[in-house]
Amino acid sequence: MKQKIYWLISHLYKAGGVELVTGEIIDALKNQYDITVVLLSDDISNYDIFPKYKNINTICFNIPHKVIRNEDFLRNTNFFSKLMTFFRVFYFTFFGRFKYRRKLKKMTCKDDIIISTQLNSFLIAPKKRKNIFHFHYSNIYFNSLYNRMILSISVKPISYVFLCNSSCEDYKKSHKKLSSKCHYIYNPCRIKPFEQFENMGKRICFFARLEKQKNPLFVVEIMKYVHKKDPDVILDLYGKGYLEDKVRLKIKELHLENNIYLKGLGNPEVLRNYSLLLVTDTMSGGFNLNIAEANTQGTPALTVDFSLPTKEAVKEDINGYIIDDNNPQTFANKVIELLNNPNKLKQLRLSSYEFAKNFSIDKIKKDWINYLDSFKDF
């Protein structure tokens, strides 16, 4: 009999890294385990964006999206609506969640594994079950006051899974009593490797949501300095988000309409068409999978230092470079240096491709199976 696993996800409404990569993991494991996806939000699922979930058994708890996706309403509504959203979230966090926790407990038995992927799903994880918290954010966010508060009122899981070794080790140092419960498993690349390393010239790209966490306005700032040194460099921006209008305006203000193009949503396979991927994440990300996915296509990355995971995601002179001072001018200088050195870029393309094998779906699948099977007799 297959091990039963309930995988808790906030929603399948709009594109998000947690939901997309969790779909890849579930798809890889679905023949090994009996997996049910539990959706928290009452949003209508968009299977065009999330095709991996189409054939997975799914249960929806229909928690109001104003609670589950509260950041959208706190950002885009008037003061009164924000205040109402705040009270809804407060009520759910301290009172309303127990209804869903009881529901989840009734659905499951003590031998089932429950994997929670986000803070709101931590809150409804029931007692006396094999709870695993899969933490998709950085060590900095994990140690934040808000996260510590959520963990303090949630059940204590049998295990924590981090996205990289450095975040895991950092948590072990500050929580020594829990060190035996801490593990890490890299997220898998969503696309097949592409072993063809042509010179892509002076074309670079950005591939992420146009939201504060991904810092797209900083990329436009970088291009201001790149353009001064070489007006032939082209940047394609892939992604959608609430900062799109501000990005358009900044491009216009800097007169870069002929050098920066907004491409909307794109398939990660387009990354093979560029010489460099620019990454400008803020500190909350757990591990930037875009870097690994670009590497599978032979495209190296230039990245800001977005916290401990950065040095696991990027190895200097192998699959890219880390710009330590997060200065747009320093970033631009490195872009120009590499674009003017095609031999160096060719070497980076080859070594990037090899480095990306650490994140292959086959390898990550084995890691998950070994991890999950360790709880059979728990």
XYZ file of C-alpha atoms in Angstrom:
378
model
C 0.000 0.000 0.000
C 1.344 3.415 -0.992
C 2.195 6.001 1.623
C -0.564 8.636 1.765
C 0.633 12.242 1.486
C -1.454 15.426 1.775
C 0.325 18.410 0.198
C -1.001 21.800 1.359
C -0.803 24.681 -1.146
C -2.289 28.174 -0.854
C -3.796 28.431 -4.337
C -3.381 27.649 -8.032
C -4.709 30.989 -9.207
C -1.710 32.961 -10.429
C 1.871 32.080 -11.242
C 4.147 31.678 -8.251
C 7.415 29.862 -7.701
C 6.219 27.811 -4.711
C 3.203 26.473 -6.580
C 5.055 25.790 -9.829
C 7.968 23.920 -8.303
C 5.751 21.986 -5.879
C 3.826 20.793 -8.919
C 7.072 19.457 -10.414
C 7.898 17.583 -7.198
C 4.413 16.097 -6.883
C 4.406 15.069 -10.543
C 7.731 13.262 -10.028
C 6.480 11.440 -6.913
C 2.880 10.647 -7.899
C 3.612 7.058 -8.945
C 5.553 6.353 -5.758
C 3.017 7.777 -3.286
C -0.723 8.361 -2.948
C -0.750 12.169 -3.093
C -3.666 14.519 -2.484
C -3.268 18.255 -2.965
C -5.147 20.409 -0.445
C -5.813 23.915 -1.773
C -6.542 26.521 0.866
C -7.958 29.414 -1.178
C -11.380 29.651 -2.818
C -9.757 31.049 -5.990
C -10.545 29.215 -9.227
C -7.550 27.060 -10.155
C -5.775 27.962 -13.405
C -4.526 24.712 -14.907
C -3.136 26.526 -17.955
C -0.473 27.968 -15.652
C -0.241 24.837 -13.480
C -0.678 21.833 -15.832
C 1.195 19.454 -13.497
C -1.775 19.457 -11.095
C -4.403 18.440 -13.672
C -4.349 14.722 -12.898
C -3.670 14.971 -9.155
C -6.468 14.347 -6.657
C -7.334 17.785 -5.234
C -9.453 18.975 -2.318
C -10.278 22.658 -1.824
C -10.922 24.145 1.622
C -12.395 27.345 0.134
C -10.820 29.702 2.648
C -11.549 33.268 1.431
C -8.804 34.494 -0.857
C -8.788 37.802 1.014
C -7.245 35.808 3.868
C -4.959 33.491 1.881
C -3.733 36.085 -0.637
C -3.999 39.022 1.741
C -0.896 40.766 0.376
C -2.782 41.586 -2.852
C -5.526 43.360 -0.910
C -3.202 45.097 1.532
C -1.302 46.522 -1.435
C -4.065 47.483 -3.875
C -7.054 48.646 -1.827
C -8.106 51.724 0.152
C -7.559 52.221 3.863
C -10.927 50.787 4.932
C -10.449 47.649 2.800
C -6.938 47.217 4.164
C -8.277 47.484 7.696
C -10.944 44.853 6.965
C -8.318 42.558 5.426
C -6.134 42.974 8.498
C -9.018 41.923 10.807
C -9.873 38.949 8.576
C -6.272 37.734 8.704
C -6.098 38.350 12.460
C -9.307 36.376 13.038
C -8.144 33.483 10.836
C -4.709 33.352 12.471
C -5.975 33.184 16.055
C -9.493 31.735 15.766
C -10.789 30.789 12.300
C -7.978 28.389 11.427
C -9.082 25.765 13.954
C -12.131 24.873 11.849
C -9.832 23.882 8.981
C -7.356 22.169 11.249
C -10.144 19.918 12.556
C -11.299 19.251 8.994
C -7.808 18.220 7.919
C -7.408 15.985 10.956
C -10.688 14.177 10.166
C -9.505 13.577 6.593
C -6.231 12.002 7.654
C -4.901 9.288 9.934
C -1.807 9.144 12.128
C 0.267 7.340 9.473
C -0.372 9.959 6.779
C 2.226 12.599 5.967
C 1.102 16.226 5.716
C 3.462 18.631 3.915
C 2.766 22.354 4.413
C 4.386 24.738 1.940
C 3.534 28.226 3.269
C 2.868 29.999 6.548
C -0.921 29.924 6.212
C -0.791 26.145 5.745
C 1.435 25.776 8.825
C -1.449 27.260 10.806
C -3.921 24.503 9.904
C -1.550 21.544 10.326
C -3.295 19.258 12.860
C -1.854 17.678 15.983
C -0.924 13.978 16.166
C -0.015 13.766 12.500
C 3.284 13.463 10.628
C 3.620 17.158 9.773
C 6.470 18.404 7.580
C 7.052 22.114 7.028
C 8.605 22.751 3.599
C 10.127 26.206 3.947
C 10.515 28.049 0.620
C 12.100 31.233 1.953
C 15.533 32.331 3.065
C 17.147 31.993 6.475
C 16.577 35.732 6.996
C 12.822 35.397 6.499
C 12.727 32.215 8.568
C 14.199 34.104 11.532
C 11.883 37.107 11.092
C 9.569 38.136 13.929
C 6.419 37.348 11.918
C 7.593 33.874 10.950
C 8.658 33.072 14.523
C 5.206 34.147 15.735
C 3.465 31.846 13.211
C 5.693 28.914 14.149
C 5.107 29.524 17.856
C 1.321 29.078 17.485
C 1.515 26.219 14.962
C 1.987 22.543 15.795
C 5.545 21.299 16.114
C 6.383 19.342 12.928
C 8.371 16.142 12.803
C 10.696 17.771 10.289
C 11.624 20.986 8.489
C 12.754 20.939 4.855
C 14.815 23.867 3.593
C 15.727 24.633 -0.019
C 19.478 24.632 0.519
C 22.167 23.519 2.928
C 23.195 27.009 4.088
C 19.682 27.935 5.292
C 19.381 24.561 7.004
C 22.717 24.934 8.799
C 21.893 28.488 9.835
C 18.663 27.306 11.467
C 20.481 24.444 13.209
C 22.939 26.881 14.789
C 20.187 29.024 16.284
C 17.905 26.085 17.213
C 20.273 23.342 18.323
C 17.545 21.281 19.970
C 15.784 20.985 16.603
C 18.875 20.243 14.512
C 17.954 16.568 14.056
C 14.651 17.655 12.480
C 16.272 19.880 9.854
C 16.944 18.702 6.300
C 17.419 20.277 2.925
C 16.398 19.256 -0.577
C 17.019 21.460 -3.592
C 14.098 22.312 -5.819
C 14.233 20.672 -9.266
C 14.616 22.426 -12.602
C 11.381 22.492 -14.588
C 12.946 22.270 -18.035
C 15.060 19.778 -19.935
C 18.770 20.535 -20.389
C 19.761 22.087 -23.727
C 23.317 21.325 -24.781
C 24.016 23.838 -27.535
C 26.292 26.682 -26.618
C 26.189 29.307 -29.344
C 27.277 32.889 -28.840
C 24.095 34.872 -28.193
C 25.749 38.245 -28.638
C 24.635 41.257 -26.661
C 21.286 39.911 -25.516
C 20.620 39.540 -21.788
C 17.425 38.823 -19.848
C 15.486 39.050 -16.603
C 13.011 36.235 -15.842
C 10.872 36.784 -12.739
C 7.682 38.338 -11.407
C 7.541 42.111 -11.707
C 7.093 42.496 -7.973
C 9.075 43.987 -5.096
C 10.651 40.670 -4.079
C 12.270 40.319 -7.529
C 13.276 43.999 -7.757
C 12.768 44.627 -11.513
C 13.282 48.378 -11.165
C 16.869 47.682 -10.144
C 17.400 45.825 -13.426
C 16.249 48.897 -15.362
C 18.717 50.949 -13.317
C 21.505 48.541 -14.277
C 20.637 48.991 -17.944
C 21.015 52.747 -17.605
C 24.744 52.237 -16.983
C 25.072 49.381 -19.478
C 23.600 51.610 -22.189
C 26.146 54.348 -21.493
C 28.987 51.910 -22.166
C 27.381 49.954 -24.999
C 24.115 51.148 -26.592
C 23.757 47.887 -28.565
C 22.972 45.714 -25.526
C 19.357 44.465 -25.410
C 17.530 43.385 -22.234
C 14.336 41.324 -22.433
C 12.192 41.392 -19.290
C 10.002 38.296 -18.791
C 7.289 38.380 -16.157
C 4.082 40.010 -14.983
C 3.233 41.764 -11.743
C 1.960 44.863 -10.013
C 5.179 46.806 -10.765
C 4.754 46.507 -14.524
C 3.469 50.061 -14.987
C 6.302 51.479 -12.877
C 8.820 49.493 -14.907
C 7.362 50.859 -18.156
C 7.492 54.393 -16.803
C 11.108 54.055 -15.671
C 12.136 52.651 -19.061
C 10.516 55.672 -20.714
C 12.105 58.127 -18.276
C 15.560 56.736 -19.050
C 14.864 56.668 -22.820
C 15.597 52.947 -23.007
C 12.562 51.931 -25.096
C 14.856 50.567 -27.828
C 16.983 48.585 -25.381
C 14.538 47.087 -22.874
C 11.531 45.045 -23.982
C 8.725 43.741 -21.770
C 7.945 40.220 -22.972
C 5.198 39.175 -20.542
C 5.083 35.591 -19.281
C 7.501 33.213 -20.969
C 8.545 29.580 -21.006
C 11.866 29.106 -19.153
C 13.284 27.484 -22.300
C 13.693 30.987 -23.764
C 16.636 31.398 -21.379
C 18.816 29.533 -23.903
C 18.589 32.541 -26.222
C 20.603 34.894 -24.023
C 24.197 35.458 -23.000
C 23.360 36.307 -19.393
C 20.517 36.131 -16.864
C 20.289 39.064 -14.445
C 18.988 38.236 -10.942
C 18.052 40.980 -8.490
C 16.124 39.128 -5.764
C 15.586 40.637 -2.355
C 16.431 38.807 0.859
C 13.240 36.739 1.258
C 13.833 34.141 -1.474
C 14.918 30.690 -0.326
C 16.833 29.654 -3.438
C 16.643 31.237 -6.885
C 15.714 28.389 -9.201
C 15.832 30.702 -12.235
C 19.616 30.557 -11.986
C 19.695 26.749 -12.160
C 17.132 26.717 -14.969
C 19.144 29.239 -16.961
C 22.215 27.078 -16.356
C 20.437 24.031 -17.832
C 20.234 26.029 -21.059
C 23.895 26.995 -20.862
C 23.178 30.543 -19.686
C 25.235 31.884 -16.746
C 23.856 34.380 -14.220
C 24.863 37.645 -12.644
C 23.174 38.058 -9.281
C 22.959 40.325 -6.284
C 23.859 38.745 -2.947
C 20.351 37.831 -1.760
C 21.425 36.034 1.486
C 23.134 32.757 2.422
C 21.701 30.669 -0.475
C 23.418 32.898 -3.048
C 26.765 31.141 -2.733
C 25.091 27.769 -3.271
C 23.184 29.006 -6.314
C 26.198 30.684 -7.932
C 29.789 29.464 -7.960
C 32.162 32.160 -9.176
C 33.738 31.458 -12.579
C 31.574 28.327 -12.963
C 27.958 29.371 -13.514
C 28.083 33.116 -12.991
C 29.103 35.862 -10.582
C 27.814 37.499 -7.415
C 27.837 41.308 -7.298
C 28.550 41.842 -3.617
C 27.900 45.567 -3.260
C 24.484 45.473 -5.015
C 25.499 48.575 -6.928
C 23.878 48.971 -10.385
C 27.044 50.501 -11.832
C 29.207 47.600 -10.591
C 26.620 45.217 -12.012
C 26.703 47.016 -15.374
C 30.512 46.906 -15.500
C 30.441 43.115 -15.103
C 27.813 42.768 -17.834
C 29.982 44.736 -20.261
C 33.137 42.842 -19.242
C 31.545 39.479 -20.008
C 29.782 40.533 -23.216
C 33.129 41.789 -24.518
C 34.807 38.468 -23.746
C 33.118 35.768 -25.880
C 35.722 33.133 -24.978
C 35.025 33.584 -21.284
C 31.281 33.441 -21.929
C 31.666 30.205 -23.880
C 33.576 28.653 -20.971
C 30.864 29.829 -18.548
C 28.121 28.361 -20.740
C 29.782 24.938 -20.666
C 30.434 24.913 -16.914
C 26.954 26.337 -16.163
C 25.382 23.424 -17.994
C 27.397 20.921 -15.926
C 26.642 22.697 -12.655
C 22.887 22.526 -13.315
C 22.964 18.728 -13.101
C 22.859 19.172 -9.307
C 19.209 20.207 -9.725
C 17.960 17.602 -12.182
C 14.477 16.213 -11.537
C 15.842 12.650 -11.332
C 18.302 13.582 -8.592
C 15.747 15.614 -6.609
C 13.178 12.817 -6.935
C 15.622 10.368 -5.320
C 16.335 12.844 -2.526
C 12.610 13.204 -1.773
C 11.997 9.452 -1.834
C 14.901 8.789 0.559
C 13.645 11.552 2.840
C 9.963 10.534 2.873
C 10.722 6.826 3.286
C 12.656 7.621 6.458
C 9.302 8.322 8.198
C 7.723 4.913 7.498
C 8.307 3.669 11.025
C 8.195 7.054 12.719
